[in-house]
Amino acid sequence: MGSNSSRIGDLPKNEYLKKLSGTESVSENDPFWNQLLSFSFPAPTSSTELKLLEEATISVCRSLVENNPRTGNLGALIKVFLSRTKELKLSAECQNHIFIWQTHNALFIICCLLKVFICEMSEEELQLHFTYEEKSPGNYSSDSEDLLEELLCCLMQLITDIPLLDITYEISVEAISTMVVFLSCQLFHKEVLRQSISHKYLMRGPCLPYTSKLVKTLLYNFIRQEKPPPPGAHVFPQQSDGGGLLYGLASGVARLWTVFTLGGVGSKAAASPELSSPLANQSLLLLLVLANLTDASDVPNPYRQAIMSFKNTQDSSPFPSSIPHAFQINFNSLYTALCEQQTSDQATLLLYTLLHQNSNIRTYMLARTDMENLVLPILEILYHVEERNSHHVYMALIILLILTEDDGFNRSIHEVILKNITWYSERVLTEISLGSLLILVVIRTIQYNMTRTRDKYLHTNCLAALANMSAQFRSLHQYAAQRIISLFSLLSKKHNKVLEQATQSLRGSLSSNDVPLPDYAQDLNVIEEVIRMMLEIINSCLTNSLHHNPNLVYALLYKRDLFEQFRTHPSFQDIMQNIDLVITFFSSRLLQAGAELSVERVLEIIKQGVVALPKDRLKKFPELKFKYVEEEQPEEFFIPYVWSLVYNSAVGLYWNPQAIQLFTMDSD
């Protein structure tokens, strides 16, 4: 560090870093800090260089770990940073570039040190390093100010209070990244942390009043998607020696932006559009981390409470006194940002979180007349299931399930007509309703799952979404109707195959008692559950909206032989009554009309026959309704998921994969 550093490889020999980590105590008033904070080494521009930075400075960090109990230099550095932040807002207003630049550098060093400290020691040991004083070895004062808590509060103030300008953009990103690092102790534990010092600070004491303001700021950072300022925004005249303070500011800032667009180690999102705004990306990651902190034994997570209760700026009704940390935000802007950002896992997870936990958001979204802007990106995620990680697919599917719980949504999506869906490649869809497209994509997801992943949970949620929609199917596209029956055909063939295997296995067991039998009964039971669900979906459409769906009746008649084997099957006899009645009735009318009928003539006969069908003979079944229910311990899924997103998406941060203990979900 300091103006003499020009390459990452020089850092271990840097005299300022050696002094910081050495055996000599440095007073917080020492001019040394101005020299330390005037560094101008080329910032890392790739995950490889981020790794090199950590490897280059690890010896310095470990030396500081060893000597800090005697020197208290970590505390002195933090006090220097804290004193500078008191003037940061005024410096931004006065365009004091150098002051802001040096303050950013102080925070950058603190963040780098924290990453290593958190990796190397427990939270309790880390807390001691924040309280060591310049006395005898290992001495610390229990009544000294709590620098750890003060630093956290300062970061929250910096994020929420400093105006976002070209000259403050970088320090805002760094403040958010440092908060993520503070909470990254979770990465170094195999189990989900339910008690943590950093959690305690965030949920109690001086940090607590910032809860709603922090959540609101992070949401607005996501909404605005502010790009970093252009490299020339901070250019100063270069000094004659080609180095020094001003040169460091002019060139260092330009190089730092390239870091922010590359992601951390393991990131596959180097060219992803969401990283065009590092501030938005980091804000979203921190928001998800805060929302998924576990509740304390006596205090619920206040950040989750804030996310659950915020309202629209146009909502003038008062907040109930029982709702803490409430605030208002522009729902229209938030909706637009969510629609535009669904290519990233973290944006889809935010959408899920808001729909699932905030009833105000859910009501607002379901009342929108442009739901296609939100639903189409979700369908595109499911359509490209091969390219997405399984957790992104799950979130997209659960969002659809939550939406289909609303009958108004299920009706309205069939009224939205789409033209030329370019990403749907199986068939040219020049014109199709949003509802029919949703059916096509969900069925495609089921078929993909049957042949590849074979995940029962995914099957169940896909079928639940179709079941929720089935009573409101309207004017189904002929291709959507065909795919419904094609899926049933596929299930029927699979059922017959498993049944045949079970029969052959049973015969083989009669001649050999030593060979263990495969559990075909369980396989048969699972597939029969799925077949029954498909029959219930078809039945629900026929009993509730037969006159709206001639294409489905046509597809049924075309493949009526498929249903023969299920007429007398004890598991399906009841649900087959209505389907059998419809097939028999319309088959009879087609027979009366003669042979060699065109498709148009068949559809005409079906439309005429709907009026004559005796609907009182159709048996009524309970309405199909499925609600999404989160698991009893959602932390066991969501916390590893969130941290896997942080690990793979956090810009400008690198964690040594060998040190990671928490199971971080694979993003491939």
XYZ file of C-alpha atoms in Angstrom:
668
model
C 0.000 0.000 0.000
C 1.052 3.632 -0.106
C 2.042 5.526 -3.215
C 5.048 3.304 -3.816
C 3.020 0.165 -4.583
C 2.432 -0.515 -8.211
C 1.806 -4.277 -8.408
C 0.010 -6.882 -6.316
C 3.218 -8.911 -6.156
C 4.945 -6.040 -4.320
C 2.444 -5.936 -1.448
C 4.166 -8.403 0.950
C 7.281 -6.158 0.869
C 5.373 -2.882 1.174
C 6.816 -0.855 4.068
C 3.444 0.569 5.105
C 1.756 -2.817 5.287
C 4.749 -4.214 7.172
C 4.417 -1.412 9.695
C 0.652 -1.939 10.030
C 1.117 -5.641 10.730
C 4.385 -5.351 12.664
C 5.215 -5.155 16.329
C 5.099 -1.358 16.617
C 1.920 0.351 17.793
C 0.729 3.140 15.515
C -1.360 5.890 17.046
C -4.561 6.773 15.239
C -3.225 10.350 14.962
C 0.015 9.280 13.272
C 0.666 10.750 9.754
C 1.403 7.140 8.756
C -2.291 6.568 8.022
C -2.367 9.220 5.278
C 0.599 7.493 3.665
C -0.934 4.026 4.020
C -4.218 5.128 2.490
C -2.641 6.705 -0.592
C -2.040 3.446 -2.430
C -2.216 3.139 -6.178
C -1.453 -0.484 -7.041
C -3.422 -1.821 -10.020
C -6.696 -3.184 -8.712
C -7.504 -6.829 -9.551
C -9.369 -7.254 -12.830
C -10.239 -10.955 -12.667
C -11.036 -13.693 -10.187
C -7.483 -14.964 -10.660
C -6.082 -11.591 -9.615
C -8.455 -11.455 -6.656
C -7.003 -14.772 -5.571
C -3.489 -13.390 -6.093
C -4.351 -10.381 -3.931
C -5.398 -12.612 -1.044
C -2.376 -14.866 -1.481
C -0.059 -11.846 -1.641
C -1.463 -10.298 1.533
C -2.105 -13.427 3.595
C 1.316 -13.188 5.264
C 0.632 -9.558 6.178
C -2.792 -10.461 7.565
C -1.448 -13.355 9.628
C 1.315 -11.151 10.958
C -1.341 -8.666 12.047
C -3.330 -11.487 13.684
C -0.211 -12.380 15.687
C 0.881 -8.851 16.620
C -2.439 -7.042 17.011
C -2.945 -8.180 20.645
C 0.187 -6.126 21.483
C -0.199 -3.235 19.035
C -3.944 -2.678 18.673
C -3.262 -1.487 15.100
C -6.472 -3.008 13.725
C -8.460 -0.920 16.181
C -6.423 2.157 15.296
C -7.129 1.660 11.574
C -10.839 1.293 12.284
C -10.836 4.426 14.442
C -9.156 6.317 11.592
C -11.905 5.140 9.257
C -14.669 5.979 11.754
C -13.311 9.491 12.298
C -13.200 10.079 8.549
C -16.779 8.900 7.985
C -18.040 11.678 10.249
C -16.989 14.129 7.512
C -17.903 11.951 4.553
C -21.301 13.488 3.839
C -19.844 16.990 3.843
C -16.923 15.803 1.686
C -19.389 14.441 -0.874
C -21.266 17.742 -0.972
C -17.973 19.640 -1.376
C -16.687 17.191 -4.024
C -13.616 16.407 -1.898
C -12.360 13.555 -4.081
C -9.127 12.904 -2.215
C -10.768 12.620 1.207
C -13.406 10.204 -0.109
C -10.773 8.215 -2.017
C -8.605 7.750 1.090
C -11.654 6.839 3.197
C -12.561 4.227 0.603
C -9.031 2.846 0.728
C -9.274 2.542 4.525
C -12.489 0.559 4.158
C -10.980 -1.577 1.395
C -8.085 -2.555 3.696
C -10.491 -3.259 6.576
C -12.615 -5.475 4.316
C -9.560 -7.445 3.122
C -8.357 -7.910 6.699
C -11.793 -8.919 7.954
C -12.080 -11.648 5.346
C -8.885 -13.270 6.565
C -9.670 -12.740 10.276
C -13.129 -14.300 9.916
C -11.661 -17.244 8.016
C -8.883 -17.784 10.585
C -10.719 -17.428 13.911
C -13.991 -17.651 15.803
C -16.286 -14.661 16.260
C -15.308 -14.460 19.920
C -11.620 -14.192 18.986
C -12.450 -11.619 16.314
C -14.310 -9.543 18.879
C -11.227 -9.546 21.108
C -9.126 -8.178 18.230
C -11.482 -5.207 18.105
C -10.935 -4.446 21.800
C -7.164 -4.857 22.167
C -5.402 -1.739 23.403
C -1.805 -0.520 23.244
C -0.757 -2.084 26.536
C 0.914 -5.265 27.649
C 0.648 -8.367 25.409
C -2.864 -9.739 25.072
C -4.385 -7.082 27.288
C -7.801 -5.698 26.510
C -10.375 -3.601 28.254
C -13.912 -4.807 28.743
C -15.246 -1.276 29.144
C -13.637 0.082 25.972
C -15.969 1.118 23.179
C -17.288 -1.768 21.121
C -15.552 -1.049 17.832
C -17.164 -4.001 16.089
C -20.643 -2.701 16.804
C -19.595 0.868 16.034
C -18.139 -0.198 12.694
C -21.343 -2.052 11.749
C -23.462 0.968 12.651
C -21.111 3.215 10.701
C -21.439 1.006 7.610
C -25.229 1.129 7.881
C -25.100 4.926 8.174
C -22.745 5.154 5.212
C -25.029 2.986 3.035
C -28.212 4.851 3.975
C -27.068 8.468 4.417
C -24.270 9.198 1.934
C -25.702 10.579 -1.334
C -24.999 8.400 -4.351
C -22.680 10.400 -6.611
C -19.914 9.477 -9.024
C -17.333 10.082 -6.302
C -19.239 8.068 -3.642
C -20.308 5.115 -5.800
C -17.209 3.060 -5.036
C -17.290 3.571 -1.270
C -21.006 2.697 -1.206
C -20.237 -0.616 -2.939
C -17.351 -1.242 -0.541
C -19.534 -0.549 2.516
C -22.110 -3.090 1.343
C -19.383 -5.627 0.541
C -17.886 -5.169 4.006
C -21.258 -5.877 5.614
C -21.499 -9.068 3.534
C -18.013 -9.994 4.760
C -19.068 -9.323 8.366
C -21.844 -11.871 7.966
C -19.703 -14.357 6.026
C -18.792 -16.273 9.201
C -21.651 -18.532 8.067
C -19.463 -19.758 5.201
C -17.002 -21.233 7.676
C -19.539 -23.315 9.614
C -21.027 -26.596 8.464
C -24.319 -25.966 10.254
C -26.675 -23.033 9.880
C -25.695 -20.400 12.450
C -28.520 -19.658 14.869
C -26.480 -17.608 17.324
C -23.901 -15.143 16.114
C -22.264 -11.996 17.479
C -22.808 -10.112 14.214
C -26.474 -11.202 14.183
C -26.845 -9.929 17.760
C -25.469 -6.509 16.839
C -27.779 -6.231 13.836
C -30.902 -7.199 15.766
C -30.347 -5.178 18.942
C -28.811 -1.973 20.174
C -27.655 1.005 18.061
C -27.936 -0.835 14.708
C -31.609 -1.720 15.114
C -33.059 1.763 14.325
C -31.431 1.577 10.873
C -33.352 -1.580 9.913
C -36.113 -0.125 7.740
C -33.864 2.563 6.258
C -31.240 -0.018 5.293
C -33.768 -2.387 3.699
C -35.359 0.510 1.822
C -31.974 1.782 0.562
C -30.912 -1.686 -0.605
C -34.215 -2.114 -2.442
C -33.856 1.262 -4.129
C -30.280 0.426 -5.124
C -31.681 -2.700 -6.800
C -34.475 -0.716 -8.446
C -32.224 1.999 -9.843
C -29.553 -0.334 -11.258
C -27.068 2.538 -11.202
C -24.065 1.794 -13.367
C -20.578 2.771 -12.153
C -19.390 6.183 -13.300
C -17.296 6.283 -16.473
C -13.537 5.854 -15.971
C -12.911 9.502 -16.816
C -15.207 10.796 -14.079
C -12.388 11.116 -11.526
C -9.446 12.035 -13.735
C -6.809 14.320 -12.220
C -3.610 15.659 -13.732
C -0.939 13.010 -13.469
C 2.066 13.921 -11.356
C 5.396 14.291 -13.078
C 6.898 11.242 -11.385
C 4.126 9.035 -12.727
C 3.041 7.946 -9.265
C 1.855 9.346 -5.992
C -1.460 10.305 -4.523
C -3.279 11.979 -7.396
C -2.129 9.421 -9.931
C -3.435 6.690 -7.651
C -6.836 8.309 -7.552
C -7.113 8.873 -11.284
C -5.945 5.449 -12.411
C -7.061 3.334 -9.459
C -10.703 4.279 -9.758
C -10.767 3.486 -13.476
C -9.271 0.055 -12.862
C -11.534 -0.752 -9.913
C -14.646 -0.620 -12.095
C -13.322 -3.504 -14.168
C -13.174 -5.619 -11.000
C -16.803 -4.942 -10.281
C -17.935 -6.391 -13.602
C -16.074 -9.694 -13.317
C -17.387 -11.426 -10.204
C -15.625 -13.629 -7.682
C -14.000 -17.008 -8.014
C -16.426 -19.562 -9.356
C -18.646 -16.888 -10.827
C -20.089 -17.831 -14.174
C -21.677 -14.408 -14.580
C -18.773 -12.413 -15.961
C -20.888 -11.181 -18.853
C -24.244 -11.271 -17.072
C -26.363 -8.152 -17.388
C -27.060 -7.967 -13.644
C -23.384 -7.182 -12.966
C -23.540 -4.050 -15.085
C -24.511 -2.442 -11.770
C -22.222 -3.664 -8.985
C -24.076 -1.499 -6.468
C -27.414 -3.107 -7.351
C -25.882 -6.590 -7.333
C -24.184 -6.199 -3.943
C -27.261 -4.508 -2.462
C -29.475 -7.386 -3.516
C -27.086 -9.986 -2.096
C -26.859 -8.168 1.255
C -30.651 -7.790 1.339
C -31.106 -11.554 0.825
C -28.507 -12.353 3.483
C -30.250 -10.049 5.994
C -33.695 -11.411 5.130
C -32.496 -14.960 5.794
C -30.777 -14.403 9.123
C -32.207 -16.814 11.686
C -34.414 -15.383 14.410
C -32.853 -14.879 17.819
C -34.389 -16.841 20.691
C -36.293 -13.771 21.886
C -36.192 -11.441 18.869
C -37.563 -12.099 15.368
C -35.398 -11.083 12.435
C -36.185 -7.348 12.027
C -34.986 -7.275 8.400
C -37.425 -10.020 7.466
C -40.131 -8.085 9.323
C -39.323 -4.997 7.262
C -39.492 -6.988 4.018
C -42.805 -8.539 5.065
C -44.546 -5.262 5.899
C -43.463 -2.417 3.602
C -46.197 -0.730 1.576
C -46.657 1.204 -1.644
C -45.930 4.943 -1.590
C -49.463 5.432 -2.937
C -50.967 3.627 0.060
C -52.072 6.322 2.518
C -53.466 3.970 5.170
C -51.615 4.140 8.508
C -49.291 1.356 9.599
C -50.615 -0.707 12.514
C -48.667 0.017 15.696
C -47.910 -3.705 15.938
C -45.771 -3.620 12.759
C -42.185 -2.543 13.467
C -39.644 -1.354 10.868
C -42.357 -0.468 8.335
C -41.688 1.869 5.413
C -43.048 2.762 1.978
C -41.520 2.274 -1.446
C -42.654 2.825 -5.034
C -44.210 -0.508 -6.067
C -44.340 0.400 -9.747
C -40.565 0.965 -9.869
C -39.930 -2.221 -7.902
C -42.206 -4.227 -10.211
C -40.406 -2.891 -13.296
C -36.980 -3.769 -11.872
C -38.115 -7.275 -10.913
C -39.480 -7.862 -14.428
C -36.212 -6.737 -16.021
C -33.781 -8.619 -13.761
C -35.108 -12.186 -13.678
C -32.081 -13.565 -15.525
C -30.253 -13.705 -12.189
C -30.885 -16.215 -9.399
C -30.843 -13.506 -6.774
C -33.535 -11.401 -8.479
C -35.786 -14.468 -8.775
C -35.179 -15.268 -5.107
C -36.125 -11.691 -4.189
C -39.330 -11.978 -6.227
C -40.163 -15.239 -4.461
C -39.435 -13.671 -1.051
C -41.664 -10.663 -1.721
C -44.543 -12.672 -3.197
C -44.409 -15.231 -0.408
C -43.903 -12.921 2.566
C -45.339 -9.496 1.699
C -49.097 -9.554 1.144
C -49.057 -5.911 -0.034
C -46.696 -6.767 -2.886
C -48.634 -9.914 -3.776
C -51.942 -8.034 -3.945
C -50.375 -5.278 -6.052
C -48.774 -7.670 -8.539
C -51.903 -9.752 -8.976
C -53.843 -6.570 -9.764
C -51.457 -5.520 -12.548
C -52.833 -5.514 -16.070
C -49.391 -6.261 -17.543
C -48.612 -9.510 -15.713
C -47.028 -10.860 -18.880
C -44.002 -8.648 -18.169
C -43.378 -10.655 -15.008
C -44.607 -14.090 -16.062
C -42.730 -14.304 -19.385
C -39.238 -14.022 -17.794
C -40.252 -16.723 -15.286
C -41.446 -18.991 -18.096
C -38.206 -18.374 -19.968
C -36.240 -19.578 -16.909
C -38.261 -22.806 -16.892
C -38.017 -23.195 -20.655
C -34.220 -23.084 -20.495
C -34.149 -25.555 -17.626
C -31.058 -27.282 -19.060
C -29.056 -24.048 -18.708
C -30.267 -23.099 -15.212
C -29.278 -24.496 -11.860
C -31.990 -26.517 -10.142
C -32.557 -23.939 -7.381
C -33.262 -21.157 -9.872
C -35.782 -23.461 -11.556
C -37.414 -24.282 -8.198
C -37.804 -20.601 -7.323
C -39.365 -19.844 -10.721
C -41.757 -22.760 -10.365
C -42.799 -21.823 -6.826
C -43.476 -18.264 -8.011
C -45.878 -19.683 -10.614
C -47.504 -21.862 -7.952
C -48.041 -18.825 -5.688
C -49.498 -16.822 -8.586
C -51.859 -19.647 -9.628
C -53.371 -19.733 -6.148
C -55.322 -16.661 -7.296
C -58.364 -17.317 -9.508
C -58.210 -13.811 -10.952
C -54.693 -14.492 -12.209
C -55.788 -17.817 -13.709
C -58.586 -16.107 -15.633
C -56.641 -13.052 -16.766
C -53.661 -14.943 -18.251
C -55.964 -16.481 -20.879
C -57.035 -12.995 -21.965
C -53.481 -11.836 -22.696
C -52.599 -12.646 -26.320
C -48.911 -12.901 -27.205
C -47.361 -12.808 -30.646
C -44.149 -14.463 -31.900
C -42.524 -15.923 -28.790
C -39.028 -16.134 -30.211
C -37.420 -18.121 -27.380
C -39.944 -20.974 -27.732
C -38.254 -23.129 -30.362
C -40.264 -26.401 -30.472
C -42.933 -24.823 -32.575
C -43.603 -21.460 -34.185
C -46.143 -19.686 -31.983
C -47.391 -16.743 -34.006
C -50.250 -16.089 -31.582
C -51.012 -17.722 -28.245
C -52.499 -16.725 -24.903
C -50.231 -16.302 -21.897
C -52.222 -19.064 -20.173
C -51.643 -21.568 -22.971
C -47.945 -20.684 -23.081
C -47.694 -21.220 -19.330
C -49.265 -24.675 -19.738
C -46.837 -25.548 -22.532
C -43.769 -24.538 -20.522
C -44.874 -26.312 -17.336
C -45.624 -29.509 -19.262
C -42.231 -29.274 -20.964
C -40.635 -28.944 -17.496
C -42.470 -32.071 -16.321
C -41.305 -34.045 -19.370
C -37.734 -32.853 -18.906
C -37.886 -33.919 -15.270
C -39.267 -37.354 -16.186
C -36.357 -38.082 -18.506
C -33.522 -36.335 -16.627
C -33.687 -35.336 -12.973
C -36.730 -37.394 -11.873
C -37.406 -35.094 -8.942
C -40.747 -35.814 -7.277
C -40.836 -32.356 -5.658
C -40.576 -30.660 -9.054
C -43.288 -32.928 -10.480
C -45.596 -32.147 -7.582
C -45.257 -28.378 -7.911
C -45.670 -28.401 -11.705
C -48.852 -30.448 -11.435
C -50.114 -28.285 -8.556
C -49.773 -25.150 -10.726
C -51.667 -26.830 -13.600
C -54.330 -28.065 -11.187
C -54.840 -24.556 -9.766
C -55.357 -23.230 -13.297
C -57.477 -26.071 -14.657
C -60.950 -24.765 -13.703
C -60.176 -21.487 -15.502
C -58.652 -22.936 -18.702
C -60.020 -20.774 -21.515
C -59.634 -21.063 -25.295
C -56.665 -23.408 -24.999
C -54.338 -23.232 -27.964
C -54.556 -26.449 -29.999
C -50.887 -27.160 -29.304
C -51.379 -26.696 -25.540
C -54.343 -29.107 -25.643
C -52.253 -31.639 -27.593
C -49.392 -31.391 -25.088
C -51.728 -32.063 -22.153
C -52.873 -35.305 -23.768
C -49.322 -36.131 -24.938
C -48.112 -35.875 -21.350
C -50.879 -38.237 -20.283
C -49.811 -40.599 -23.078
C -46.223 -40.538 -21.831
C -47.366 -41.295 -18.288
C -49.581 -44.103 -19.559
C -46.666 -45.751 -21.371
C -44.470 -45.404 -18.305
C -47.219 -46.965 -16.173
C -47.508 -49.943 -18.525
C -43.739 -50.425 -18.573
C -43.416 -50.412 -14.773
C -46.421 -52.738 -14.499
C -44.815 -55.164 -16.956
C -41.498 -55.038 -15.057
C -43.295 -55.731 -11.795
C -45.106 -58.724 -13.321
C -41.897 -60.202 -14.768
C -40.097 -59.654 -11.488
C -42.852 -61.408 -9.590
C -42.674 -64.390 -11.946
C -38.902 -64.546 -11.543
C -39.197 -64.535 -7.783
C -41.235 -67.737 -7.868
C -38.218 -69.639 -9.228
C -35.540 -67.885 -7.124
C -35.988 -66.892 -3.512
C -32.438 -65.553 -3.128
C -32.630 -62.497 -5.403
C -34.054 -59.335 -3.756
C -36.969 -57.808 -5.661
C -36.825 -54.183 -6.873
C -39.501 -52.028 -5.249
C -41.756 -51.778 -8.299
C -44.789 -51.328 -6.060
C -43.460 -47.977 -4.861
C -42.641 -46.865 -8.423
C -46.108 -47.897 -9.534
C -47.704 -46.011 -6.664
C -45.830 -42.798 -7.527
C -46.710 -42.895 -11.222
C -50.351 -43.700 -10.468
C -50.498 -40.627 -8.212
C -49.233 -38.507 -11.104
C -51.678 -40.112 -13.574
C -54.564 -39.455 -11.205
C -53.522 -35.824 -10.891
C -53.481 -35.483 -14.691
C -56.937 -37.047 -14.921
C -58.186 -34.636 -12.246
C -56.766 -31.683 -14.205
C -58.508 -32.811 -17.406
C -61.713 -33.515 -15.468
C -61.630 -30.098 -13.789
C -61.394 -28.375 -17.159
C -64.230 -30.446 -18.638
C -66.601 -29.873 -15.715
C -65.883 -26.153 -15.290
C -65.093 -24.802 -18.768
C -65.935 -27.420 -21.382
C -67.651 -24.874 -23.634
C -64.472 -22.731 -23.658
C -62.125 -25.526 -24.747
C -63.098 -27.324 -27.965
C -59.417 -27.976 -28.719
C -59.046 -30.061 -25.555
C -62.132 -32.114 -26.460
C -60.668 -32.613 -29.949
C -57.365 -33.837 -28.473
C -59.256 -36.189 -26.126
C -61.211 -37.707 -28.984
C -58.115 -38.062 -31.150
C -56.348 -40.051 -28.404
C -59.399 -41.670 -26.794
C -57.838 -45.145 -26.906
C -55.359 -44.004 -24.248
C -58.102 -43.853 -21.637
C -59.571 -47.314 -22.213
C -57.277 -49.100 -19.772
C -58.125 -46.690 -16.925
C -61.933 -47.068 -17.109
C -62.009 -50.092 -14.869
C -58.838 -49.402 -12.873
C -59.849 -49.116 -9.194
C -57.629 -46.071 -8.658
C -59.206 -44.082 -11.501
C -62.791 -45.341 -11.927
C -64.405 -42.377 -10.194
C -62.441 -39.662 -11.970
C -62.854 -41.427 -15.336
C -66.658 -41.161 -15.261
C -66.820 -37.590 -16.588
C -64.011 -38.071 -19.105
C -65.638 -41.256 -20.366
C -69.010 -39.490 -20.633
C -67.490 -36.647 -22.703
C -65.589 -39.046 -24.997
C -68.666 -41.263 -25.517
C -71.018 -38.327 -26.131
C -68.844 -36.578 -28.724
C -67.718 -39.827 -30.383
C -71.374 -40.632 -30.987
C -72.018 -37.233 -32.583
C -68.964 -37.583 -34.831
C -70.114 -41.061 -35.860
C -73.497 -39.627 -36.830
C -71.782 -36.928 -38.926
C -70.077 -39.556 -41.094
C -66.488 -40.385 -42.045
C -63.709 -38.271 -43.599
C -64.368 -35.193 -41.449
C -61.998 -32.234 -41.671
C -60.463 -30.723 -38.535
C -62.648 -27.657 -38.961
C -65.798 -29.782 -39.239
C -64.890 -31.812 -36.140
C -64.374 -28.619 -34.125
C -67.703 -27.295 -35.388
C -69.476 -30.484 -34.260
C -67.760 -30.223 -30.853
C -68.882 -26.601 -30.410
C -72.465 -27.526 -31.322
C -72.382 -30.584 -29.087
C -71.287 -28.643 -26.011
C -74.737 -27.016 -25.911
C -76.517 -30.371 -26.073
C -74.323 -32.213 -23.525
C -76.379 -33.010 -20.388
C -74.177 -31.250 -17.822
C -76.228 -32.568 -14.893
C -74.729 -35.988 -15.660
C -71.223 -34.690 -14.993
C -70.179 -35.657 -11.479
C -68.979 -32.822 -9.267
C -65.588 -33.175 -7.586
C -63.959 -30.938 -4.970
C -62.192 -27.935 -6.495
C -58.497 -28.490 -7.127
C -56.544 -25.997 -5.031
C -52.935 -26.275 -3.921
C -51.059 -23.758 -1.823
C -47.332 -23.397 -1.556
C -46.187 -24.317 1.952
C -42.634 -23.535 2.989
C -40.747 -26.300 4.752
C -40.736 -26.342 8.560
C -37.053 -25.362 8.628
C -36.626 -23.160 5.546
C -33.245 -21.924 6.826
C -31.743 -25.320 6.019
C -32.432 -24.658 2.325
C -32.416 -20.883 1.950
C -29.306 -19.957 3.939
C -26.985 -22.285 1.965
C -28.741 -21.133 -1.221
C -28.240 -17.439 -0.443
C -24.597 -17.943 0.457
C -23.995 -19.919 -2.713
C -25.279 -16.878 -4.609
C -22.988 -14.594 -2.615
C -20.033 -16.900 -3.177
C -20.620 -17.060 -6.926
C -21.923 -13.551 -7.569
C -20.339 -11.103 -5.128
C -18.221 -8.737 -7.171
C -14.761 -7.875 -5.968
C -14.779 -10.566 -3.244
C -12.893 -13.818 -3.107
C -13.224 -16.590 -0.543
C -10.743 -19.436 -0.488
C -12.834 -22.488 -1.468
C -10.702 -24.747 0.732
C -11.830 -22.772 3.795
C -15.564 -22.942 3.040
C -17.427 -25.267 5.407
C -21.077 -24.476 4.756
C -22.522 -26.579 1.968
C -22.822 -23.976 -0.783
C -25.147 -25.185 -3.489
C -23.667 -25.863 -6.904
C -24.507 -23.133 -9.386
C -23.826 -25.158 -12.529
